[in-house]
XYZ file of C-alpha atoms in Angstrom:
683
model
C 53.564 -121.927 -20.151
C 56.421 -123.415 -22.131
C 58.229 -120.128 -22.679
C 61.173 -119.209 -20.500
C 59.782 -117.363 -17.474
C 61.927 -114.300 -17.951
C 60.197 -112.129 -15.358
C 60.494 -114.819 -12.677
C 64.201 -115.203 -13.365
C 64.703 -111.427 -13.178
C 63.023 -111.434 -9.758
C 65.208 -114.334 -8.590
C 68.279 -112.522 -9.842
C 67.301 -109.438 -7.871
C 66.820 -111.569 -4.738
C 70.219 -113.205 -5.204
C 71.865 -109.786 -5.433
C 70.237 -108.741 -2.150
C 71.159 -112.041 -0.431
C 74.804 -111.834 -1.463
C 75.006 -108.225 -0.274
C 73.826 -109.147 3.254
C 75.983 -112.282 3.298
C 73.154 -114.811 3.107
C 74.673 -116.628 0.121
C 78.027 -116.684 -1.592
C 78.533 -116.364 -5.333
C 79.341 -120.056 -5.797
C 76.043 -121.097 -4.206
C 74.117 -118.579 -6.315
C 75.804 -119.843 -9.462
C 74.802 -123.457 -8.763
C 71.220 -122.595 -7.789
C 70.662 -120.330 -10.787
C 72.206 -122.927 -13.101
C 69.746 -125.552 -11.835
C 66.789 -123.193 -12.308
C 67.949 -122.340 -15.812
C 68.398 -126.054 -16.592
C 64.768 -126.647 -15.578
C 63.603 -123.798 -17.800
C 65.561 -125.108 -20.794
C 64.396 -128.691 -20.260
C 60.767 -127.574 -20.299
C 61.374 -125.692 -23.571
C 63.177 -128.638 -25.192
C 60.626 -131.291 -24.177
C 57.794 -129.166 -25.588
C 59.870 -128.603 -28.712
C 60.381 -132.333 -29.239
C 56.680 -132.948 -28.654
C 55.718 -130.395 -31.301
C 58.299 -131.771 -33.738
C 56.711 -135.193 -33.406
C 53.253 -133.718 -33.934
C 54.361 -131.894 -37.113
C 56.164 -135.011 -38.358
C 52.992 -137.110 -37.956
C 50.970 -134.528 -39.884
C 53.509 -134.531 -42.733
C 53.469 -138.343 -42.749
C 49.653 -138.416 -42.969
C 49.690 -135.850 -45.767
C 52.285 -137.963 -47.584
C 49.878 -140.910 -47.599
C 47.149 -138.641 -48.953
C 49.509 -137.363 -51.643
C 50.246 -140.890 -52.863
C 46.519 -141.640 -53.107
C 45.628 -138.357 -54.833
C 48.350 -138.640 -57.474
C 46.926 -141.965 -58.625
C 43.519 -140.336 -59.250
C 44.880 -136.974 -60.569
C 42.184 -134.954 -58.762
C 43.075 -131.258 -59.257
C 40.776 -129.956 -56.519
C 42.194 -132.376 -53.950
C 45.755 -131.489 -55.050
C 44.978 -127.840 -54.323
C 43.542 -128.713 -50.898
C 46.546 -130.922 -50.088
C 48.893 -128.066 -50.974
C 47.004 -125.812 -48.561
C 47.242 -128.502 -45.853
C 51.008 -128.641 -46.312
C 51.159 -124.855 -46.083
C 49.177 -124.955 -42.849
C 51.847 -127.282 -41.445
C 54.402 -124.746 -42.655
C 52.647 -121.934 -40.790
C 52.728 -123.969 -37.587
C 56.394 -124.751 -38.194
C 57.143 -121.015 -38.502
C 55.387 -120.461 -35.160
C 57.520 -123.183 -33.582
C 60.702 -121.685 -35.026
C 59.784 -118.290 -33.616
C 59.051 -119.953 -30.264
C 62.595 -121.352 -30.236
C 64.092 -118.037 -31.341
C 62.252 -116.099 -28.618
C 63.485 -118.477 -25.944
C 67.036 -118.332 -27.317
C 66.824 -114.537 -27.060
C 65.564 -114.836 -23.480
C 68.449 -117.111 -22.539
C 71.003 -114.706 -23.995
C 69.470 -111.770 -22.179
C 69.188 -113.412 -18.754
C 72.791 -114.662 -18.966
C 73.999 -111.145 -19.843
C 71.920 -109.701 -17.004
C 73.451 -112.161 -14.519
C 76.976 -111.188 -15.609
C 76.090 -107.512 -15.367
C 74.598 -107.762 -11.869
C 77.275 -109.983 -10.329
C 80.323 -108.997 -12.333
C 80.844 -112.743 -12.594
C 81.474 -114.762 -15.750
C 78.375 -116.915 -15.359
C 77.788 -117.032 -19.123
C 81.293 -118.374 -19.661
C 80.725 -121.148 -17.133
C 77.195 -122.041 -18.188
C 77.717 -122.113 -21.948
C 80.982 -124.048 -21.695
C 79.609 -126.738 -19.371
C 76.206 -127.106 -21.064
C 76.913 -126.669 -24.770
C 79.827 -129.137 -24.883
C 78.106 -131.914 -22.909
C 76.987 -134.980 -24.939
C 73.422 -134.563 -23.553
C 73.366 -130.827 -24.146
C 69.866 -129.388 -24.096
C 71.299 -125.939 -24.713
C 72.356 -127.048 -28.192
C 68.770 -128.138 -28.841
C 67.756 -124.502 -28.490
C 70.591 -122.807 -30.350
C 71.408 -125.445 -32.974
C 68.148 -127.335 -33.526
C 68.690 -130.074 -36.105
C 65.282 -131.739 -35.677
C 63.342 -128.654 -36.743
C 65.549 -128.273 -39.811
C 64.732 -131.882 -40.740
C 60.992 -131.156 -40.453
C 61.476 -128.038 -42.611
C 63.293 -130.174 -45.184
C 60.499 -132.747 -45.270
C 57.905 -130.012 -45.759
C 59.892 -128.377 -48.595
C 60.509 -131.713 -50.307
C 56.857 -132.766 -50.238
C 55.580 -129.407 -51.460
C 58.125 -129.509 -54.301
C 57.153 -133.086 -55.216
C 53.502 -132.090 -55.211
C 54.169 -129.289 -57.680
C 56.504 -131.294 -59.918
C 54.257 -134.354 -60.041
C 51.314 -132.122 -60.913
C 53.344 -130.893 -63.907
C 54.393 -134.416 -64.859
C 58.006 -133.964 -63.689
C 59.908 -136.410 -61.475
C 62.642 -134.030 -60.307
C 63.299 -133.639 -56.578
C 64.750 -130.728 -54.626
C 68.019 -132.669 -54.464
C 68.433 -132.842 -58.252
C 68.893 -129.081 -58.567
C 69.777 -127.546 -55.171
C 70.193 -124.053 -56.651
C 66.505 -123.914 -57.627
C 64.468 -122.888 -54.590
C 60.764 -123.658 -54.366
C 58.891 -120.373 -54.826
C 56.326 -120.513 -52.054
C 55.662 -117.768 -49.464
C 55.362 -120.272 -46.608
C 58.631 -121.977 -47.550
C 60.284 -118.533 -47.744
C 59.135 -117.785 -44.185
C 60.311 -121.209 -42.985
C 63.729 -120.778 -44.616
C 64.137 -117.292 -43.150
C 63.234 -118.547 -39.664
C 65.568 -121.564 -39.979
C 68.461 -119.348 -41.115
C 67.873 -116.943 -38.239
C 67.810 -119.815 -35.752
C 70.872 -121.658 -37.048
C 72.763 -118.526 -38.198
C 72.929 -120.045 -41.675
C 73.249 -117.357 -44.280
C 73.552 -116.575 -47.970
C 75.734 -114.275 -50.018
C 73.044 -111.583 -50.130
C 72.457 -111.695 -46.366
C 76.154 -111.780 -45.601
C 76.823 -108.825 -47.875
C 73.897 -106.905 -46.408
C 75.308 -107.367 -42.900
C 78.280 -105.164 -43.853
C 75.918 -102.177 -43.923
C 74.853 -102.856 -40.300
C 71.256 -102.110 -41.266
C 69.343 -104.161 -38.704
C 66.616 -106.216 -40.349
C 63.240 -106.216 -38.622
C 61.840 -109.589 -37.667
C 58.572 -108.911 -39.391
C 56.657 -112.100 -40.208
C 54.822 -110.612 -43.130
C 54.798 -107.669 -45.426
C 51.688 -106.278 -43.745
C 53.757 -105.074 -40.832
C 56.235 -103.181 -42.946
C 56.210 -99.455 -42.242
C 57.218 -98.592 -45.828
C 54.608 -99.285 -48.495
C 55.358 -99.815 -52.186
C 53.616 -96.587 -53.205
C 55.836 -94.319 -51.094
C 59.014 -96.138 -52.146
C 60.979 -94.258 -54.827
C 63.521 -96.333 -56.760
C 65.396 -93.359 -58.247
C 65.960 -91.888 -54.777
C 67.472 -95.197 -53.653
C 69.727 -95.205 -56.735
C 70.874 -91.664 -55.937
C 71.867 -92.780 -52.434
C 73.808 -95.747 -53.836
C 75.531 -93.526 -56.418
C 76.444 -91.109 -53.614
C 78.026 -94.031 -51.750
C 79.934 -95.151 -54.860
C 81.231 -91.669 -55.737
C 82.318 -90.988 -52.175
C 84.409 -94.175 -52.045
C 85.923 -93.338 -55.445
C 86.672 -89.867 -54.074
C 88.346 -91.347 -50.994
C 90.725 -93.704 -52.809
C 91.365 -91.991 -56.158
C 94.156 -89.891 -54.614
C 95.963 -92.772 -52.842
C 98.344 -93.645 -55.749
C 99.354 -89.986 -56.301
C 99.096 -88.319 -52.869
C 102.817 -88.798 -52.167
C 103.811 -87.222 -55.503
C 101.421 -84.342 -54.905
C 102.889 -83.608 -51.459
C 106.447 -83.681 -52.881
C 105.462 -81.274 -55.685
C 104.214 -78.853 -53.004
C 107.518 -79.018 -51.126
C 106.528 -81.509 -48.416
C 107.807 -85.001 -47.635
C 106.276 -87.993 -49.423
C 104.950 -89.355 -46.105
C 102.754 -86.261 -45.707
C 100.420 -88.295 -47.928
C 99.184 -89.780 -44.643
C 97.886 -86.367 -43.546
C 96.460 -85.656 -47.010
C 94.548 -88.948 -47.104
C 93.617 -88.843 -43.413
C 92.332 -85.250 -43.363
C 89.195 -86.455 -45.110
C 88.641 -89.045 -42.351
C 89.203 -86.402 -39.640
C 86.329 -84.349 -41.010
C 84.194 -87.463 -41.398
C 84.358 -88.043 -37.625
C 82.221 -84.921 -37.217
C 80.160 -85.119 -40.404
C 78.879 -88.597 -39.523
C 77.205 -87.187 -36.402
C 75.471 -84.170 -37.931
C 74.439 -86.087 -41.054
C 72.963 -88.830 -38.869
C 71.016 -86.201 -36.903
C 70.017 -84.340 -40.074
C 68.533 -87.523 -41.553
C 65.935 -87.481 -38.747
C 64.273 -84.577 -40.587
C 65.285 -84.791 -44.251
C 67.276 -86.765 -46.801
C 67.252 -84.383 -49.749
C 68.859 -81.378 -48.029
C 71.818 -83.299 -46.509
C 72.488 -84.957 -49.877
C 72.500 -81.540 -51.595
C 74.834 -80.175 -48.915
C 77.071 -83.236 -49.312
C 77.333 -82.726 -53.086
C 78.180 -79.027 -52.738
C 80.876 -79.726 -50.131
C 82.451 -82.470 -52.218
C 82.363 -80.354 -55.383
C 84.052 -77.475 -53.544
C 86.577 -79.716 -51.808
C 87.699 -81.401 -55.013
C 87.952 -78.050 -56.780
C 90.303 -76.753 -54.062
C 92.273 -80.020 -54.196
C 92.826 -79.527 -57.929
C 93.693 -75.796 -57.639
C 96.249 -76.344 -54.843
C 98.906 -77.322 -57.404
C 98.803 -74.007 -59.278
C 98.449 -72.078 -56.021
C 101.436 -74.058 -54.661
C 99.642 -74.347 -51.342
C 99.539 -77.457 -49.162
C 97.051 -75.608 -46.950
C 94.549 -75.248 -49.798
C 94.986 -78.933 -50.607
C 94.257 -79.964 -46.990
C 91.250 -77.632 -46.772
C 89.917 -79.253 -49.928
C 90.225 -82.732 -48.429
C 88.610 -81.580 -45.172
C 85.651 -80.188 -47.134
C 85.356 -83.568 -48.860
C 85.225 -85.276 -45.476
C 82.586 -82.823 -44.253
C 80.476 -83.980 -47.203
C 80.471 -87.654 -46.181
C 76.794 -88.659 -46.315
C 77.207 -92.405 -45.681
C 75.097 -92.067 -42.535
C 72.285 -90.633 -44.680
C 72.672 -93.377 -47.302
C 72.493 -96.104 -44.653
C 69.578 -94.435 -42.864
C 67.617 -94.031 -46.114
C 67.807 -97.769 -46.788
C 66.757 -98.573 -43.229
C 63.789 -96.159 -43.161
C 62.572 -95.701 -46.734
C 63.043 -99.032 -48.527
C 60.342 -101.740 -48.250
C 61.304 -104.728 -46.138
C 61.053 -107.184 -49.023
C 63.917 -105.477 -50.918
C 65.795 -103.963 -47.961
C 68.278 -106.825 -47.941
C 69.062 -106.283 -51.630
C 69.406 -102.532 -51.016
C 71.787 -103.172 -48.094
C 73.851 -105.480 -50.293
C 73.789 -102.780 -52.987
C 75.129 -100.258 -50.472
C 78.071 -102.531 -49.650
C 78.652 -103.438 -53.311
C 78.690 -99.755 -54.286
C 81.272 -99.102 -51.558
C 83.443 -102.024 -52.680
C 83.180 -101.049 -56.340
C 84.094 -97.446 -55.515
C 87.060 -98.626 -53.481
C 88.349 -100.588 -56.502
C 87.469 -97.967 -59.137
C 89.151 -95.087 -57.281
C 92.771 -96.254 -57.658
C 91.967 -97.824 -61.042
C 90.693 -94.497 -62.360
C 93.817 -92.761 -61.054
C 95.872 -95.125 -63.193
C 94.200 -93.765 -66.357
C 94.900 -90.139 -65.476
C 98.609 -90.291 -66.318
C 98.833 -87.231 -68.549
C 99.831 -83.580 -68.361
C 98.551 -80.488 -70.137
C 97.660 -76.866 -69.393
C 94.480 -74.890 -70.134
C 94.294 -71.171 -69.253
C 97.169 -71.473 -66.757
C 95.456 -74.402 -65.026
C 97.611 -77.518 -64.763
C 96.068 -80.905 -65.449
C 98.342 -83.794 -64.382
C 98.208 -87.049 -62.435
C 98.036 -85.104 -59.153
C 95.329 -82.579 -60.050
C 93.173 -84.617 -62.455
C 91.574 -86.686 -59.621
C 90.285 -83.411 -58.174
C 89.012 -82.108 -61.527
C 87.342 -85.406 -62.449
C 85.603 -85.752 -59.078
C 84.443 -82.114 -59.001
C 82.764 -82.615 -62.410
C 81.273 -85.921 -61.210
C 79.775 -84.273 -58.105
C 78.416 -81.351 -60.136
C 76.624 -83.749 -62.494
C 75.372 -85.742 -59.511
C 74.007 -82.556 -57.900
C 71.997 -81.733 -61.038
C 70.641 -85.303 -61.188
C 69.804 -85.164 -57.473
C 68.022 -81.812 -57.757
C 65.621 -82.986 -60.472
C 65.144 -86.664 -59.553
C 65.192 -87.085 -55.769
C 61.865 -87.450 -53.989
C 61.740 -86.611 -50.266
C 60.003 -89.434 -48.329
C 56.573 -88.698 -46.907
C 57.036 -90.713 -43.730
C 58.483 -87.862 -41.638
C 55.068 -86.304 -41.073
C 53.312 -89.644 -40.724
C 55.801 -91.021 -38.187
C 54.777 -88.615 -35.429
C 51.096 -89.494 -35.767
C 51.797 -93.213 -35.832
C 54.072 -92.947 -32.794
C 51.368 -91.074 -30.891
C 48.834 -93.766 -31.785
C 51.148 -96.514 -30.543
C 52.139 -94.963 -27.222
C 48.836 -95.870 -25.559
C 49.085 -99.564 -26.460
C 52.283 -100.525 -24.574
C 51.047 -98.936 -21.338
C 47.744 -100.842 -21.486
C 49.504 -104.127 -22.232
C 51.975 -103.364 -19.455
C 49.162 -103.095 -16.839
C 47.669 -106.382 -18.060
C 51.079 -108.054 -17.991
C 51.665 -106.902 -14.435
C 48.252 -108.239 -13.380
C 48.925 -111.617 -14.980
C 52.256 -111.862 -13.188
C 50.584 -111.254 -9.834
C 48.212 -114.127 -10.621
C 51.235 -116.386 -11.090
C 51.083 -116.788 -14.867
C 54.347 -117.081 -16.805
C 54.548 -114.534 -19.596
C 56.066 -115.069 -23.049
C 59.365 -113.322 -23.594
C 58.277 -111.353 -26.665
C 54.654 -110.443 -27.266
C 55.230 -107.863 -29.962
C 57.656 -105.378 -31.368
C 56.646 -102.768 -28.784
C 57.372 -105.049 -25.847
C 60.872 -106.259 -26.643
C 63.049 -106.536 -23.572
C 66.235 -104.545 -23.520
C 69.584 -105.831 -22.266
C 70.243 -102.675 -20.329
C 66.858 -102.074 -18.715
C 66.823 -102.025 -14.944
C 65.138 -104.705 -12.878
C 62.775 -102.352 -11.062
C 59.185 -103.424 -11.692
C 57.949 -99.821 -11.741
C 60.444 -98.814 -14.423
C 59.161 -96.496 -17.109
C 58.790 -98.838 -20.088
C 58.966 -96.031 -22.590
C 62.354 -94.745 -21.467
C 63.829 -98.250 -21.443
C 63.132 -98.595 -25.171
C 64.093 -95.114 -26.328
C 67.158 -94.787 -28.584
C 70.361 -93.300 -27.203
C 70.379 -89.488 -27.252
C 74.149 -88.898 -26.990
C 77.479 -90.676 -27.284
C 77.561 -90.915 -23.463
C 74.176 -92.670 -23.295
C 75.158 -94.901 -26.221
C 78.410 -95.819 -24.450
C 76.437 -96.910 -21.364
C 74.596 -99.413 -23.546
C 77.836 -101.078 -24.657
C 78.350 -104.486 -23.096
C 81.839 -106.080 -23.036
C 80.898 -108.106 -26.136
C 79.941 -104.963 -28.069
C 83.105 -103.171 -26.963
C 85.236 -106.075 -28.185
C 83.462 -106.064 -31.565
C 84.039 -102.308 -31.918
C 87.704 -102.850 -31.002
C 87.956 -105.505 -33.730
C 86.351 -103.115 -36.219
C 88.858 -100.433 -35.216
C 91.700 -102.915 -35.643
C 90.725 -104.139 -39.117
C 90.157 -100.599 -40.427
C 93.517 -99.537 -38.947
C 95.348 -102.421 -40.640
C 93.640 -101.798 -43.994
C 94.318 -98.046 -43.911
C 98.017 -98.575 -43.140
C 98.260 -101.024 -46.028
C 96.468 -98.805 -48.552
C 97.694 -95.332 -47.592
C 101.410 -96.123 -47.459
C 101.373 -98.453 -50.469
C 102.558 -95.781 -52.906
C 105.478 -94.670 -50.708
C 106.544 -98.231 -49.816
C 106.354 -99.647 -53.340
C 108.144 -96.655 -54.834
C 110.950 -96.875 -52.268
C 111.502 -100.646 -52.389
C 110.355 -101.652 -55.901
C 110.437 -98.398 -57.945
C 106.794 -98.845 -58.940
C 105.264 -95.977 -60.895
C 101.776 -94.577 -60.300
C 100.135 -96.941 -62.785
C 101.594 -100.012 -61.073
C 100.402 -98.809 -57.657
C 96.946 -98.065 -59.073
C 96.674 -101.548 -60.603
C 97.787 -103.176 -57.347
C 95.228 -101.232 -55.268
C 92.464 -101.864 -57.816
C 93.154 -105.622 -57.674
C 92.951 -105.515 -53.877
C 89.604 -103.713 -54.106
C 88.258 -106.187 -56.666
C 88.804 -109.091 -54.239
C 86.064 -107.761 -51.932
C 82.977 -109.134 -53.686
C 84.404 -112.569 -54.701
C 85.723 -113.142 -51.162
C 82.391 -112.138 -49.658
C 80.591 -114.440 -52.110
C 82.676 -117.435 -50.986
C 82.333 -116.645 -47.288
C 78.646 -115.725 -47.474
C 77.602 -118.705 -49.612
C 79.711 -121.457 -48.084
C 81.966 -120.711 -45.124
C 79.269 -119.210 -42.890
C 77.165 -122.347 -43.390
C 80.000 -124.595 -42.200
C 81.282 -122.621 -39.217
C 79.880 -120.349 -36.539
C 80.441 -116.609 -36.934
C 82.598 -116.477 -33.821
C 84.829 -119.251 -35.189
C 85.272 -117.368 -38.475
C 85.891 -114.172 -36.480
C 88.715 -115.683 -34.453
C 90.288 -117.453 -37.434
C 90.187 -114.230 -39.494
C 91.832 -112.245 -36.692
C 94.643 -114.796 -36.542
C 95.094 -114.631 -40.337
C 95.208 -110.814 -40.231
C 97.890 -111.136 -37.547
C 99.841 -113.544 -39.782
C 99.524 -111.115 -42.709
C 100.867 -108.243 -40.591
C 103.775 -110.343 -39.312
C 104.620 -111.355 -42.891
C 104.634 -107.675 -43.947
C 107.600 -106.702 -41.768
C 110.966 -106.188 -43.425
C 113.314 -108.628 -41.701
C 116.260 -108.430 -44.136
C 117.794 -105.592 -46.183
C 116.257 -107.123 -49.314
C 112.456 -106.695 -49.318
C 110.889 -108.670 -52.172
C 107.759 -108.044 -54.213
C 106.332 -111.565 -53.550
C 106.613 -111.004 -49.793
C 104.880 -107.631 -49.971
C 102.105 -108.690 -52.350
C 101.312 -111.987 -50.571
C 101.274 -110.394 -47.112
C 99.111 -107.516 -48.392
C 96.629 -109.933 -49.941
C 96.385 -112.004 -46.755
C 95.914 -108.909 -44.587
C 93.371 -107.251 -46.875
C 91.315 -110.346 -47.757
C 90.965 -111.589 -44.180
C 90.266 -108.072 -42.935
C 87.337 -108.051 -45.376
C 86.156 -111.443 -44.103
C 86.562 -110.166 -40.563
C 84.473 -107.074 -41.296
C 81.490 -109.155 -42.429
C 81.338 -111.500 -39.436
C 82.266 -108.688 -37.051
C 79.304 -106.547 -38.094
C 77.039 -109.612 -38.105
C 77.962 -110.388 -34.496
C 77.773 -106.711 -33.552
C 74.169 -106.517 -34.773
C 73.283 -109.494 -32.539
C 75.076 -108.552 -29.328
C 74.302 -104.816 -29.268
C 71.279 -103.423 -27.456
C 68.089 -102.994 -29.488
C 68.157 -99.338 -28.459
C 71.237 -98.906 -30.666
C 69.383 -100.046 -33.778
C 67.631 -96.698 -34.262
C 67.978 -92.978 -33.615
C 70.906 -90.668 -34.305
C 73.447 -92.468 -32.099
C 72.879 -95.933 -33.519
C 75.115 -98.940 -33.976
C 75.880 -97.958 -37.557
C 77.139 -94.554 -36.416
C 79.245 -96.112 -33.632
C 80.896 -98.541 -36.034
C 81.442 -95.732 -38.568
C 83.080 -93.569 -35.909
C 85.283 -96.474 -34.758
C 86.391 -97.158 -38.337
C 86.916 -93.473 -39.135
C 88.993 -92.917 -35.999
C 91.095 -95.927 -36.974
C 91.765 -94.350 -40.377
C 92.661 -91.010 -38.780
C 95.122 -92.621 -36.358
C 96.610 -94.827 -39.087
C 97.192 -91.920 -41.492
C 98.689 -89.798 -38.694
C 100.979 -92.723 -37.851
C 102.282 -92.793 -41.433
C 103.176 -89.090 -41.408
C 104.725 -89.283 -37.925
C 106.799 -92.343 -38.890
C 108.028 -90.472 -41.952
C 110.224 -88.305 -39.722
C 112.260 -91.435 -38.901
C 113.058 -91.976 -42.581
C 111.427 -93.901 -45.410
C 113.575 -96.955 -44.660
C 111.958 -97.188 -41.187
C 108.418 -96.381 -42.362
C 107.182 -99.908 -43.029
C 108.234 -101.546 -39.752
C 107.274 -98.585 -37.559
C 103.762 -98.267 -39.011
C 103.138 -102.021 -38.711
C 103.877 -102.131 -34.970
C 100.597 -100.484 -33.764
C 98.282 -102.756 -35.821
C 100.341 -105.747 -34.664
C 99.756 -104.847 -31.001
C 96.071 -103.976 -31.519
C 95.455 -107.250 -33.378
C 97.003 -109.275 -30.539
C 94.890 -107.371 -28.001
C 91.720 -107.977 -30.052
C 92.465 -111.727 -30.254
C 92.908 -111.913 -26.476
C 89.682 -109.911 -25.983
C 87.840 -112.262 -28.366
C 88.957 -115.265 -26.315
C 87.701 -113.541 -23.142
C 84.220 -112.900 -24.593
C 84.054 -115.928 -26.899
C 81.188 -117.699 -25.100
C 79.008 -114.572 -25.161
C 79.162 -114.380 -28.983
C 76.268 -116.732 -29.787
């Protein structure tokens, strides 16, 4: 009875819609009445929460007295029992944390539903007036300090119990980096982090992959067991990710020289680099759909396409054909299997190591992004074998074609196709009967006037975009999107803004990277090696920056605060990049590039973290999932950015820099304004 009565509030919301339509009440009156009802709901949650905190605190205090008495007698059996008593308190604390999290989810959903039904910024009003008040009960739900204090007391006492038993007098404060290895404490810490949005480097890095983590309380509920998990198959997916990113960026330092050698303008490098992204727009969709049935076959197809594409890229020089070169890059884009790599981690890696695998996916991408240009810097040579030219332009193609051929052989003999495809259908059929039975019981309880918990199980999660009709088909309201059109209908304003931000940051980064060779050659006379070193250094900043943000910054500030600050810094970096005087200096270019790139990386992490929280649960699975939408947004940004570079080249190289910076400048300003408009919904 202490949960938010979500069903009652949905019914009231439906009544308010009907009353406003017939003129019985105006929007202002509805806003005040619904605010008062929501205040009552929150107060009931908070008072129960405080009561339970006091109860847990008393239990910990009583156990502390027992601990002092036991340690004087050094009774091993009683020490073991006391440890179990502390763990029982921990289990109850986890339940309380989940209680708070469920109610926080209910509050978010009902506020979004109100805005959707009335087209009125109720969330903006309610969050602003309630969260900033000195007696805010809303903050008790979303930023609960008391529960964290109870969790700290539990951790400290369990640690003392273990250390004293070993004859040590160290406390948890003496060595903060050493975490008490206890399954209950792990569950408590995970629940506290989820509630307070505190994070760690590993979690922050894993968020970049947009692989939604299940809220499973224990390993028993994981749908991937340790026996079916195949480590080598995971490694092959990560290597595929690494090689693809190397393949994407290895040509950036030399693409302008290659286009000139084929009789085109240097700025055609934008089309050469972007043609791979154009193909990826389409390959992301069919690879995502293909991964519903297999992982091995799409990875084999990917390797063959990339081998063929790089071979054509290398042969284009001797054939003196820009067309062959572009076809080669398009084939490379058609081999982009990042959707398969991401999906494999989500579906085939056990929950206990899924976070590490997600972080590995992002690390492999970052490492590939840095190694690509760096490798190009070592390929500064020229020789001929059997009329085939090997130089700085063609060697990236030859090297990558050999790499993909070796990868294909490794894949063919080492990859193990997961067994869950056949099992999934049977398990789904077994589960379909359960939700309908629980739905009838839930409906009966509602008619008897009983308030229902918000979340009873993973099969009964409420969806942001489900209709209010009581006779709605529950199954269809939880099904994943089946097309881009149905996925688009699930996008709330908050999700759209986050996708716009993702588009913006990828656009700004692509402009910076793709035109770097042309700009630095024109203004600073940099050779290919200098450009390669510069791009490699930019790529190497990814992991250190993410480590700082993930380990420290996200624990000091809210994600939405970091998001807005990063957008502003990206804007500053873009403004600094413009050429205002005839003399354009290296310090100006390098400093502005670093600011733009580094804060775009920071922005990507918090953007995808917020996107995973504000998007509908129906976008966390299926072919047209949130990962695919973000990939498409980022890929389209790269396509548009590279096309902009080539188009601006017709105005002259001296105009290239300023002309190509104008679109990201405008888009960044628009994204900042949009963030301000949806700021209070990003919590």
